[in-house]
Amino acid sequence: MHDYLTINLLWALLCLSTLIVSLGLNAVGAPGNWVMLVIAGIYSWMMPSDSPYSFGLIVIILVLALAAIGEILEFLTGVIGAKKAGGSKKGMWCSVIGSIVGSFGGLMVGIPVPIIGSLIAALLLSGVGAMLGAYLGERWDGKVSDEAWRVGLASFVGRILGSGFKLLCGFLALVLIALAMVI
C-alpha cells in the first residue's frame, strides 16, 4: 500500500510541475491554459479513483471554464483597447503579428535570467511588439503618426492587461487543481 501511495504522489507532483510550466507558456502567448486543461484531463483519467490525489470531472469543467474566460478576456482587452483608440483592421492584425514576434524575441532576450527573465521579457516585448505592430499597421492604413501611436499604446496596454487576465485564470486553475488533489 505504501508503494501505491508513493507512486500516486509522484504522479501528482509531476502533474503539478507540468501545470506550472504550462502556466508560464501564457506569458509567451502560447495556449498555456489549454495545455493545463489537457494535462489535468489526462491526469484525472489515468489516476485511480481510490487515490487520495485524484479529482473528478467537475474540476476539469471548472478548469475548462477558466481557460475559456482567460482567452476571452485576453482577446477582448486587446480588441477593445485598440478599437477605443480608433484602430483599424490593419493595425489590429499587425499588432497580433508584432505581439507574436515580440514574445519570441523576449524569450531570447531574457535568457540570462533563467525562466523568470525569459517569461517577463516575453510578456513585456509581446506588448512592445503589439504596440509597434499597431503603429505600423495604422501608418500603413494612412493615419498620422500621433493617431498611430495612440492606437499602438492602447494595443500595448490591452496586450499586457489581457495577458495578466489570462495568467490570473491559469493561476486560479492551478490552485483549483492543487486543492482538488489534497482535499
Short mmCIF file of N, CA and C in Angstrom, two decimals:
data_model
loop_
_atom_site.label_atom_id
_atom_site.label_comp_id
_atom_site.label_asym_id
_atom_site.label_seq_id
_atom_site.Cartn_x
_atom_site.Cartn_y
_atom_site.Cartn_z
N MET A 1 0.82 -1.20 0.00
CA MET A 1 0.00 0.00 0.00
C MET A 1 0.86 1.26 0.00
N HIS A 2 1.98 1.21 0.73
CA HIS A 2 2.87 2.36 0.82
C HIS A 2 3.44 2.73 -0.56
N ASP A 3 3.86 1.72 -1.33
CA ASP A 3 4.38 1.97 -2.68
C ASP A 3 3.33 2.58 -3.58
N TYR A 4 2.09 2.11 -3.43
CA TYR A 4 0.97 2.62 -4.23
C TYR A 4 0.79 4.12 -3.99
N LEU A 5 0.80 4.54 -2.71
CA LEU A 5 0.64 5.96 -2.38
C LEU A 5 1.84 6.78 -2.83
N THR A 6 3.02 6.22 -2.72
CA THR A 6 4.23 6.92 -3.15
C THR A 6 4.21 7.17 -4.66
N ILE A 7 3.82 6.17 -5.41
CA ILE A 7 3.75 6.32 -6.87
C ILE A 7 2.69 7.35 -7.24
N ASN A 8 1.54 7.29 -6.58
CA ASN A 8 0.49 8.27 -6.86
C ASN A 8 0.94 9.69 -6.50
N LEU A 9 1.67 9.83 -5.41
CA LEU A 9 2.19 11.14 -5.02
C LEU A 9 3.19 11.65 -6.07
N LEU A 10 4.04 10.77 -6.56
CA LEU A 10 4.99 11.17 -7.61
C LEU A 10 4.27 11.64 -8.87
N TRP A 11 3.20 10.93 -9.25
CA TRP A 11 2.42 11.35 -10.42
C TRP A 11 1.75 12.70 -10.17
N ALA A 12 1.25 12.90 -8.95
CA ALA A 12 0.62 14.17 -8.61
C ALA A 12 1.63 15.31 -8.68
N LEU A 13 2.83 15.09 -8.17
CA LEU A 13 3.88 16.12 -8.22
C LEU A 13 4.34 16.39 -9.65
N LEU A 14 4.43 15.34 -10.46
CA LEU A 14 4.77 15.51 -11.87
C LEU A 14 3.69 16.33 -12.58
N CYS A 15 2.44 16.02 -12.28
CA CYS A 15 1.33 16.77 -12.87
C CYS A 15 1.42 18.24 -12.49
N LEU A 16 1.62 18.52 -11.20
CA LEU A 16 1.72 19.91 -10.75
C LEU A 16 2.90 20.64 -11.40
N SER A 17 4.00 19.94 -11.55
CA SER A 17 5.18 20.54 -12.19
C SER A 17 4.89 20.93 -13.64
N THR A 18 4.25 20.03 -14.37
CA THR A 18 3.93 20.34 -15.77
C THR A 18 2.86 21.43 -15.86
N LEU A 19 1.98 21.50 -14.88
CA LEU A 19 0.98 22.57 -14.87
C LEU A 19 1.65 23.93 -14.65
N ILE A 20 2.65 23.98 -13.81
CA ILE A 20 3.37 25.23 -13.56
C ILE A 20 4.09 25.68 -14.83
N VAL A 21 4.73 24.75 -15.52
CA VAL A 21 5.40 25.07 -16.79
C VAL A 21 4.36 25.57 -17.81
N SER A 22 3.22 24.91 -17.85
CA SER A 22 2.15 25.31 -18.78
C SER A 22 1.64 26.70 -18.46
N LEU A 23 1.55 27.03 -17.19
CA LEU A 23 1.13 28.38 -16.80
C LEU A 23 2.10 29.42 -17.37
N GLY A 24 3.38 29.10 -17.33
CA GLY A 24 4.39 30.00 -17.88
C GLY A 24 4.26 30.21 -19.38
N LEU A 25 3.69 29.24 -20.07
CA LEU A 25 3.50 29.37 -21.52
C LEU A 25 2.60 30.56 -21.87
N ASN A 26 1.70 30.91 -20.96
CA ASN A 26 0.81 32.04 -21.21
C ASN A 26 1.57 33.34 -21.45
N ALA A 27 2.70 33.49 -20.77
CA ALA A 27 3.48 34.72 -20.89
C ALA A 27 4.04 34.92 -22.29
N VAL A 28 4.21 33.84 -23.04
CA VAL A 28 4.76 33.96 -24.39
C VAL A 28 3.67 33.88 -25.45
N GLY A 29 2.43 33.99 -25.03
CA GLY A 29 1.33 33.98 -25.99
C GLY A 29 0.88 32.59 -26.41
N ALA A 30 1.48 31.56 -25.81
CA ALA A 30 1.07 30.19 -26.12
C ALA A 30 -0.19 29.85 -25.33
N PRO A 31 -0.91 28.85 -25.77
CA PRO A 31 -2.16 28.48 -25.09
C PRO A 31 -1.92 27.65 -23.82
N GLY A 32 -1.24 28.23 -22.85
CA GLY A 32 -0.87 27.51 -21.64
C GLY A 32 -2.06 26.99 -20.85
N ASN A 33 -3.15 27.77 -20.79
CA ASN A 33 -4.32 27.32 -20.03
C ASN A 33 -4.95 26.09 -20.68
N TRP A 34 -4.91 26.03 -22.00
CA TRP A 34 -5.46 24.86 -22.69
C TRP A 34 -4.57 23.64 -22.49
N VAL A 35 -3.26 23.87 -22.45
CA VAL A 35 -2.33 22.78 -22.15
C VAL A 35 -2.59 22.27 -20.74
N MET A 36 -2.85 23.20 -19.81
CA MET A 36 -3.17 22.81 -18.43
C MET A 36 -4.43 21.94 -18.40
N LEU A 37 -5.42 22.31 -19.19
CA LEU A 37 -6.66 21.55 -19.24
C LEU A 37 -6.40 20.12 -19.74
N VAL A 38 -5.60 19.99 -20.78
CA VAL A 38 -5.27 18.67 -21.32
C VAL A 38 -4.51 17.83 -20.29
N ILE A 39 -3.53 18.45 -19.65
CA ILE A 39 -2.75 17.73 -18.63
C ILE A 39 -3.65 17.28 -17.49
N ALA A 40 -4.52 18.18 -17.02
CA ALA A 40 -5.43 17.83 -15.93
C ALA A 40 -6.40 16.73 -16.35
N GLY A 41 -6.86 16.79 -17.59
CA GLY A 41 -7.77 15.75 -18.08
C GLY A 41 -7.11 14.39 -18.15
N ILE A 42 -5.89 14.36 -18.67
CA ILE A 42 -5.16 13.09 -18.76
C ILE A 42 -4.86 12.55 -17.35
N TYR A 43 -4.43 13.45 -16.48
CA TYR A 43 -4.13 13.05 -15.10
C TYR A 43 -5.38 12.47 -14.42
N SER A 44 -6.50 13.18 -14.54
CA SER A 44 -7.74 12.74 -13.91
C SER A 44 -8.20 11.39 -14.46
N TRP A 45 -8.03 11.20 -15.75
CA TRP A 45 -8.43 9.95 -16.40
C TRP A 45 -7.54 8.79 -15.96
N MET A 46 -6.23 9.06 -15.83
CA MET A 46 -5.28 7.98 -15.53
C MET A 46 -5.14 7.69 -14.03
N MET A 47 -5.38 8.68 -13.17
CA MET A 47 -5.21 8.47 -11.73
C MET A 47 -6.36 7.60 -11.21
N PRO A 48 -6.06 6.52 -10.50
CA PRO A 48 -7.12 5.66 -9.96
C PRO A 48 -8.05 6.46 -9.04
N SER A 49 -9.32 6.19 -9.11
CA SER A 49 -10.30 6.95 -8.33
C SER A 49 -10.14 6.75 -6.83
N ASP A 50 -9.51 5.65 -6.41
CA ASP A 50 -9.31 5.42 -4.97
C ASP A 50 -8.04 6.11 -4.45
N SER A 51 -7.32 6.80 -5.32
CA SER A 51 -6.12 7.52 -4.91
C SER A 51 -6.53 8.79 -4.14
N PRO A 52 -5.79 9.12 -3.10
CA PRO A 52 -6.11 10.36 -2.37
C PRO A 52 -5.81 11.62 -3.19
N TYR A 53 -5.12 11.47 -4.31
CA TYR A 53 -4.73 12.62 -5.14
C TYR A 53 -5.59 12.76 -6.40
N SER A 54 -6.65 11.98 -6.50
CA SER A 54 -7.49 12.03 -7.70
C SER A 54 -8.52 13.15 -7.59
N PHE A 55 -9.02 13.57 -8.74
CA PHE A 55 -10.13 14.52 -8.79
C PHE A 55 -10.99 14.17 -9.99
N GLY A 56 -12.19 14.71 -10.00
CA GLY A 56 -13.16 14.29 -11.00
C GLY A 56 -13.46 15.30 -12.07
N LEU A 57 -14.55 15.03 -12.75
CA LEU A 57 -14.99 15.80 -13.92
C LEU A 57 -15.33 17.25 -13.58
N ILE A 58 -15.83 17.49 -12.38
CA ILE A 58 -16.20 18.86 -12.01
C ILE A 58 -14.98 19.77 -12.04
N VAL A 59 -13.85 19.28 -11.57
CA VAL A 59 -12.61 20.07 -11.61
C VAL A 59 -12.22 20.35 -13.06
N ILE A 60 -12.33 19.36 -13.92
CA ILE A 60 -11.99 19.53 -15.33
C ILE A 60 -12.91 20.58 -15.97
N ILE A 61 -14.18 20.54 -15.65
CA ILE A 61 -15.14 21.51 -16.21
C ILE A 61 -14.80 22.92 -15.71
N LEU A 62 -14.43 23.06 -14.44
CA LEU A 62 -14.05 24.37 -13.91
C LEU A 62 -12.77 24.89 -14.57
N VAL A 63 -11.81 24.01 -14.80
CA VAL A 63 -10.57 24.40 -15.49
C VAL A 63 -10.89 24.82 -16.93
N LEU A 64 -11.79 24.10 -17.59
CA LEU A 64 -12.23 24.47 -18.93
C LEU A 64 -12.85 25.87 -18.92
N ALA A 65 -13.70 26.13 -17.95
CA ALA A 65 -14.33 27.46 -17.85
C ALA A 65 -13.28 28.54 -17.62
N LEU A 66 -12.31 28.29 -16.76
CA LEU A 66 -11.26 29.28 -16.52
C LEU A 66 -10.41 29.52 -17.77
N ALA A 67 -10.10 28.45 -18.50
CA ALA A 67 -9.33 28.61 -19.74
C ALA A 67 -10.10 29.45 -20.75
N ALA A 68 -11.39 29.19 -20.88
CA ALA A 68 -12.21 29.95 -21.83
C ALA A 68 -12.32 31.41 -21.40
N ILE A 69 -12.54 31.64 -20.12
CA ILE A 69 -12.63 33.03 -19.63
C ILE A 69 -11.31 33.76 -19.86
N GLY A 70 -10.19 33.09 -19.61
CA GLY A 70 -8.88 33.72 -19.84
C GLY A 70 -8.68 34.11 -21.29
N GLU A 71 -9.05 33.23 -22.21
CA GLU A 71 -8.91 33.53 -23.65
C GLU A 71 -9.81 34.69 -24.06
N ILE A 72 -11.04 34.67 -23.58
CA ILE A 72 -11.99 35.74 -23.94
C ILE A 72 -11.50 37.08 -23.41
N LEU A 73 -11.05 37.11 -22.15
CA LEU A 73 -10.55 38.37 -21.58
C LEU A 73 -9.31 38.86 -22.30
N GLU A 74 -8.41 37.94 -22.65
CA GLU A 74 -7.19 38.34 -23.36
C GLU A 74 -7.55 38.96 -24.72
N PHE A 75 -8.46 38.32 -25.43
CA PHE A 75 -8.86 38.82 -26.74
C PHE A 75 -9.59 40.16 -26.62
N LEU A 76 -10.54 40.23 -25.70
CA LEU A 76 -11.37 41.43 -25.60
C LEU A 76 -10.58 42.66 -25.15
N THR A 77 -9.65 42.50 -24.23
CA THR A 77 -8.90 43.67 -23.77
C THR A 77 -8.07 44.27 -24.91
N GLY A 78 -7.47 43.43 -25.72
CA GLY A 78 -6.68 43.94 -26.85
C GLY A 78 -7.55 44.61 -27.89
N VAL A 79 -8.64 43.96 -28.25
CA VAL A 79 -9.53 44.50 -29.29
C VAL A 79 -10.22 45.77 -28.82
N ILE A 80 -10.74 45.75 -27.61
CA ILE A 80 -11.46 46.93 -27.10
C ILE A 80 -10.51 48.11 -26.96
N GLY A 81 -9.31 47.84 -26.46
CA GLY A 81 -8.33 48.93 -26.33
C GLY A 81 -8.00 49.56 -27.66
N ALA A 82 -7.72 48.74 -28.66
CA ALA A 82 -7.36 49.27 -29.98
C ALA A 82 -8.56 49.95 -30.64
N LYS A 83 -9.74 49.39 -30.50
CA LYS A 83 -10.94 49.98 -31.10
C LYS A 83 -11.25 51.34 -30.48
N LYS A 84 -11.15 51.42 -29.14
CA LYS A 84 -11.43 52.69 -28.46
C LYS A 84 -10.45 53.79 -28.89
N ALA A 85 -9.25 53.39 -29.23
CA ALA A 85 -8.25 54.36 -29.68
C ALA A 85 -8.39 54.65 -31.17
N GLY A 86 -9.36 54.03 -31.83
CA GLY A 86 -9.59 54.28 -33.25
C GLY A 86 -8.80 53.39 -34.18
N GLY A 87 -8.44 52.22 -33.74
CA GLY A 87 -7.63 51.30 -34.53
C GLY A 87 -8.37 50.70 -35.71
N SER A 88 -7.62 50.39 -36.75
CA SER A 88 -8.17 49.77 -37.96
C SER A 88 -7.89 48.27 -37.93
N LYS A 89 -8.45 47.55 -38.91
CA LYS A 89 -8.19 46.11 -39.00
C LYS A 89 -6.71 45.84 -39.29
N LYS A 90 -6.12 46.67 -40.16
CA LYS A 90 -4.69 46.50 -40.45
C LYS A 90 -3.87 46.65 -39.18
N GLY A 91 -4.22 47.67 -38.40
CA GLY A 91 -3.49 47.90 -37.16
C GLY A 91 -3.63 46.75 -36.19
N MET A 92 -4.84 46.18 -36.10
CA MET A 92 -5.05 45.06 -35.18
C MET A 92 -4.29 43.82 -35.63
N TRP A 93 -4.32 43.53 -36.94
CA TRP A 93 -3.59 42.36 -37.43
C TRP A 93 -2.09 42.54 -37.27
N CYS A 94 -1.59 43.71 -37.55
CA CYS A 94 -0.16 43.97 -37.37
C CYS A 94 0.21 43.91 -35.88
N SER A 95 -0.72 44.31 -35.03
CA SER A 95 -0.50 44.23 -33.59
C SER A 95 -0.35 42.78 -33.15
N VAL A 96 -1.19 41.90 -33.67
CA VAL A 96 -1.11 40.48 -33.34
C VAL A 96 0.23 39.90 -33.80
N ILE A 97 0.61 40.22 -35.03
CA ILE A 97 1.88 39.72 -35.57
C ILE A 97 3.05 40.26 -34.74
N GLY A 98 3.01 41.54 -34.43
CA GLY A 98 4.07 42.15 -33.62
C GLY A 98 4.15 41.54 -32.24
N SER A 99 3.00 41.20 -31.69
CA SER A 99 2.95 40.58 -30.37
C SER A 99 3.62 39.20 -30.38
N ILE A 100 3.36 38.44 -31.42
CA ILE A 100 3.98 37.10 -31.54
C ILE A 100 5.49 37.21 -31.70
N VAL A 101 5.91 38.11 -32.59
CA VAL A 101 7.36 38.31 -32.80
C VAL A 101 8.01 38.80 -31.51
N GLY A 102 7.34 39.73 -30.82
CA GLY A 102 7.87 40.25 -29.56
C GLY A 102 8.00 39.18 -28.50
N SER A 103 7.03 38.27 -28.44
CA SER A 103 7.08 37.19 -27.44
C SER A 103 8.31 36.32 -27.64
N PHE A 104 8.55 35.92 -28.88
CA PHE A 104 9.71 35.07 -29.14
C PHE A 104 11.02 35.84 -28.95
N GLY A 105 11.03 37.10 -29.33
CA GLY A 105 12.22 37.92 -29.08
C GLY A 105 12.49 38.06 -27.60
N GLY A 106 11.43 38.23 -26.81
CA GLY A 106 11.56 38.34 -25.36
C GLY A 106 12.12 37.08 -24.72
N LEU A 107 11.74 35.94 -25.27
CA LEU A 107 12.28 34.69 -24.75
C LEU A 107 13.80 34.67 -24.88
N MET A 108 14.28 35.15 -26.02
CA MET A 108 15.73 35.15 -26.27
C MET A 108 16.44 36.21 -25.41
N VAL A 109 15.84 37.37 -25.28
CA VAL A 109 16.46 38.46 -24.52
C VAL A 109 16.56 38.09 -23.04
N GLY A 110 15.56 37.39 -22.52
CA GLY A 110 15.52 37.06 -21.10
C GLY A 110 16.34 35.86 -20.70
N ILE A 111 17.04 35.24 -21.62
CA ILE A 111 17.81 34.02 -21.32
C ILE A 111 18.83 34.21 -20.19
N PRO A 112 19.52 35.35 -20.07
CA PRO A 112 20.50 35.47 -18.98
C PRO A 112 19.90 35.25 -17.57
N VAL A 113 18.63 35.53 -17.40
CA VAL A 113 17.97 35.26 -16.12
C VAL A 113 17.04 34.07 -16.36
N PRO A 114 17.47 32.87 -16.02
CA PRO A 114 16.72 31.67 -16.37
C PRO A 114 15.24 31.72 -15.97
N ILE A 115 14.42 31.20 -16.81
CA ILE A 115 12.98 31.01 -16.69
C ILE A 115 12.24 32.31 -16.43
N ILE A 116 12.38 32.91 -15.25
CA ILE A 116 11.62 34.11 -14.91
C ILE A 116 11.99 35.26 -15.83
N GLY A 117 13.27 35.44 -16.11
CA GLY A 117 13.71 36.51 -17.01
C GLY A 117 13.11 36.37 -18.39
N SER A 118 13.10 35.15 -18.90
CA SER A 118 12.53 34.91 -20.22
C SER A 118 11.03 35.16 -20.25
N LEU A 119 10.34 34.76 -19.20
CA LEU A 119 8.89 34.95 -19.16
C LEU A 119 8.52 36.43 -19.07
N ILE A 120 9.22 37.17 -18.20
CA ILE A 120 8.94 38.60 -18.05
C ILE A 120 9.30 39.33 -19.34
N ALA A 121 10.45 39.02 -19.91
CA ALA A 121 10.86 39.67 -21.15
C ALA A 121 9.88 39.34 -22.28
N ALA A 122 9.42 38.10 -22.34
CA ALA A 122 8.46 37.71 -23.38
C ALA A 122 7.17 38.48 -23.23
N LEU A 123 6.71 38.64 -22.00
CA LEU A 123 5.47 39.37 -21.76
C LEU A 123 5.62 40.84 -22.14
N LEU A 124 6.70 41.47 -21.69
CA LEU A 124 6.90 42.89 -22.00
C LEU A 124 7.15 43.13 -23.48
N LEU A 125 7.99 42.32 -24.09
CA LEU A 125 8.27 42.52 -25.51
C LEU A 125 7.08 42.13 -26.38
N SER A 126 6.22 41.28 -25.87
CA SER A 126 4.98 40.99 -26.57
C SER A 126 4.13 42.26 -26.64
N GLY A 127 4.07 42.99 -25.52
CA GLY A 127 3.35 44.26 -25.51
C GLY A 127 3.99 45.29 -26.41
N VAL A 128 5.32 45.36 -26.38
CA VAL A 128 6.04 46.29 -27.25
C VAL A 128 5.83 45.92 -28.72
N GLY A 129 5.86 44.63 -29.01
CA GLY A 129 5.61 44.17 -30.37
C GLY A 129 4.20 44.53 -30.83
N ALA A 130 3.23 44.37 -29.93
CA ALA A 130 1.85 44.76 -30.25
C ALA A 130 1.76 46.25 -30.53
N MET A 131 2.46 47.04 -29.73
CA MET A 131 2.45 48.49 -29.90
C MET A 131 3.07 48.89 -31.24
N LEU A 132 4.25 48.36 -31.53
CA LEU A 132 4.92 48.70 -32.79
C LEU A 132 4.15 48.17 -34.00
N GLY A 133 3.60 46.97 -33.87
CA GLY A 133 2.80 46.42 -34.96
C GLY A 133 1.58 47.26 -35.24
N ALA A 134 0.89 47.67 -34.17
CA ALA A 134 -0.30 48.52 -34.34
C ALA A 134 0.09 49.86 -34.95
N TYR A 135 1.19 50.43 -34.48
CA TYR A 135 1.66 51.70 -35.04
C TYR A 135 1.91 51.56 -36.54
N LEU A 136 2.67 50.54 -36.92
CA LEU A 136 2.98 50.35 -38.34
C LEU A 136 1.72 50.06 -39.16
N GLY A 137 0.81 49.27 -38.61
CA GLY A 137 -0.44 48.98 -39.31
C GLY A 137 -1.29 50.23 -39.51
N GLU A 138 -1.32 51.09 -38.51
CA GLU A 138 -2.10 52.33 -38.62
C GLU A 138 -1.44 53.30 -39.61
N ARG A 139 -0.14 53.35 -39.61
CA ARG A 139 0.57 54.20 -40.59
C ARG A 139 0.31 53.68 -42.00
N TRP A 140 0.33 52.37 -42.15
CA TRP A 140 0.04 51.72 -43.43
C TRP A 140 -1.38 52.04 -43.86
N ASP A 141 -2.27 52.16 -42.89
CA ASP A 141 -3.67 52.47 -43.18
C ASP A 141 -3.87 53.96 -43.47
N GLY A 142 -2.83 54.76 -43.34
CA GLY A 142 -2.91 56.17 -43.70
C GLY A 142 -3.08 57.14 -42.54
N LYS A 143 -2.97 56.67 -41.32
CA LYS A 143 -3.13 57.56 -40.17
C LYS A 143 -1.84 58.32 -39.91
N VAL A 144 -2.00 59.52 -39.35
CA VAL A 144 -0.83 60.31 -38.98
C VAL A 144 -0.15 59.67 -37.77
N SER A 145 1.07 60.08 -37.53
CA SER A 145 1.88 59.45 -36.50
C SER A 145 1.25 59.51 -35.11
N ASP A 146 0.69 60.65 -34.73
CA ASP A 146 0.09 60.79 -33.39
C ASP A 146 -1.06 59.80 -33.19
N GLU A 147 -1.92 59.68 -34.18
CA GLU A 147 -3.04 58.73 -34.10
C GLU A 147 -2.52 57.29 -34.03
N ALA A 148 -1.52 57.00 -34.85
CA ALA A 148 -0.97 55.65 -34.89
C ALA A 148 -0.33 55.29 -33.54
N TRP A 149 0.37 56.24 -32.91
CA TRP A 149 0.97 55.97 -31.61
C TRP A 149 -0.09 55.76 -30.53
N ARG A 150 -1.19 56.49 -30.63
CA ARG A 150 -2.28 56.33 -29.66
C ARG A 150 -2.84 54.91 -29.75
N VAL A 151 -3.05 54.43 -30.96
CA VAL A 151 -3.54 53.06 -31.15
C VAL A 151 -2.47 52.06 -30.68
N GLY A 152 -1.23 52.33 -30.98
CA GLY A 152 -0.14 51.46 -30.55
C GLY A 152 -0.05 51.36 -29.03
N LEU A 153 -0.17 52.47 -28.35
CA LEU A 153 -0.14 52.47 -26.90
C LEU A 153 -1.33 51.70 -26.33
N ALA A 154 -2.50 51.89 -26.92
CA ALA A 154 -3.68 51.14 -26.49
C ALA A 154 -3.48 49.64 -26.71
N SER A 155 -2.82 49.27 -27.79
CA SER A 155 -2.54 47.86 -28.05
C SER A 155 -1.57 47.30 -27.01
N PHE A 156 -0.58 48.10 -26.63
CA PHE A 156 0.37 47.68 -25.60
C PHE A 156 -0.36 47.41 -24.28
N VAL A 157 -1.16 48.37 -23.85
CA VAL A 157 -1.89 48.24 -22.59
C VAL A 157 -2.86 47.05 -22.66
N GLY A 158 -3.57 46.93 -23.77
CA GLY A 158 -4.50 45.82 -23.94
C GLY A 158 -3.81 44.47 -23.89
N ARG A 159 -2.66 44.38 -24.53
CA ARG A 159 -1.91 43.11 -24.55
C ARG A 159 -1.43 42.74 -23.15
N ILE A 160 -0.90 43.71 -22.42
CA ILE A 160 -0.40 43.43 -21.07
C ILE A 160 -1.56 43.07 -20.14
N LEU A 161 -2.65 43.83 -20.20
CA LEU A 161 -3.81 43.52 -19.37
C LEU A 161 -4.40 42.15 -19.72
N GLY A 162 -4.52 41.89 -21.01
CA GLY A 162 -5.07 40.61 -21.45
C GLY A 162 -4.22 39.44 -20.99
N SER A 163 -2.91 39.59 -21.10
CA SER A 163 -2.01 38.53 -20.64
C SER A 163 -2.12 38.36 -19.13
N GLY A 164 -2.26 39.47 -18.43
CA GLY A 164 -2.44 39.40 -16.97
C GLY A 164 -3.71 38.65 -16.59
N PHE A 165 -4.81 38.94 -17.29
CA PHE A 165 -6.06 38.24 -17.02
C PHE A 165 -5.93 36.74 -17.32
N LYS A 166 -5.26 36.44 -18.43
CA LYS A 166 -5.09 35.03 -18.81
C LYS A 166 -4.21 34.30 -17.80
N LEU A 167 -3.14 34.96 -17.35
CA LEU A 167 -2.28 34.36 -16.33
C LEU A 167 -3.05 34.16 -15.01
N LEU A 168 -3.88 35.13 -14.66
CA LEU A 168 -4.68 35.00 -13.44
C LEU A 168 -5.62 33.80 -13.53
N CYS A 169 -6.29 33.64 -14.66
CA CYS A 169 -7.18 32.48 -14.85
C CYS A 169 -6.40 31.17 -14.78
N GLY A 170 -5.20 31.14 -15.36
CA GLY A 170 -4.36 29.96 -15.30
C GLY A 170 -3.90 29.67 -13.88
N PHE A 171 -3.55 30.72 -13.15
CA PHE A 171 -3.13 30.55 -11.76
C PHE A 171 -4.28 30.00 -10.91
N LEU A 172 -5.49 30.53 -11.13
CA LEU A 172 -6.66 30.03 -10.42
C LEU A 172 -6.91 28.56 -10.75
N ALA A 173 -6.73 28.18 -12.01
CA ALA A 173 -6.89 26.78 -12.40
C ALA A 173 -5.85 25.91 -11.70
N LEU A 174 -4.62 26.39 -11.63
CA LEU A 174 -3.55 25.65 -10.95
C LEU A 174 -3.88 25.45 -9.47
N VAL A 175 -4.33 26.50 -8.81
CA VAL A 175 -4.71 26.41 -7.39
C VAL A 175 -5.88 25.45 -7.22
N LEU A 176 -6.87 25.54 -8.10
CA LEU A 176 -8.02 24.65 -8.04
C LEU A 176 -7.60 23.18 -8.15
N ILE A 177 -6.73 22.89 -9.11
CA ILE A 177 -6.27 21.51 -9.30
C ILE A 177 -5.47 21.05 -8.09
N ALA A 178 -4.57 21.91 -7.58
CA ALA A 178 -3.75 21.53 -6.43
C ALA A 178 -4.65 21.26 -5.21
N LEU A 179 -5.63 22.11 -5.00
CA LEU A 179 -6.55 21.88 -3.88
C LEU A 179 -7.36 20.60 -4.07
N ALA A 180 -7.79 20.36 -5.30
CA ALA A 180 -8.56 19.14 -5.58
C ALA A 180 -7.73 17.88 -5.32
N MET A 181 -6.42 17.98 -5.48
CA MET A 181 -5.56 16.83 -5.24
C MET A 181 -5.42 16.52 -3.75
N VAL A 182 -5.53 17.52 -2.91
CA VAL A 182 -5.28 17.30 -1.48
C VAL A 182 -6.56 17.26 -0.63
N ILE A 183 -7.66 17.71 -1.19
CA ILE A 183 -8.91 17.73 -0.40
C ILE A 183 -9.71 16.47 -0.70
#
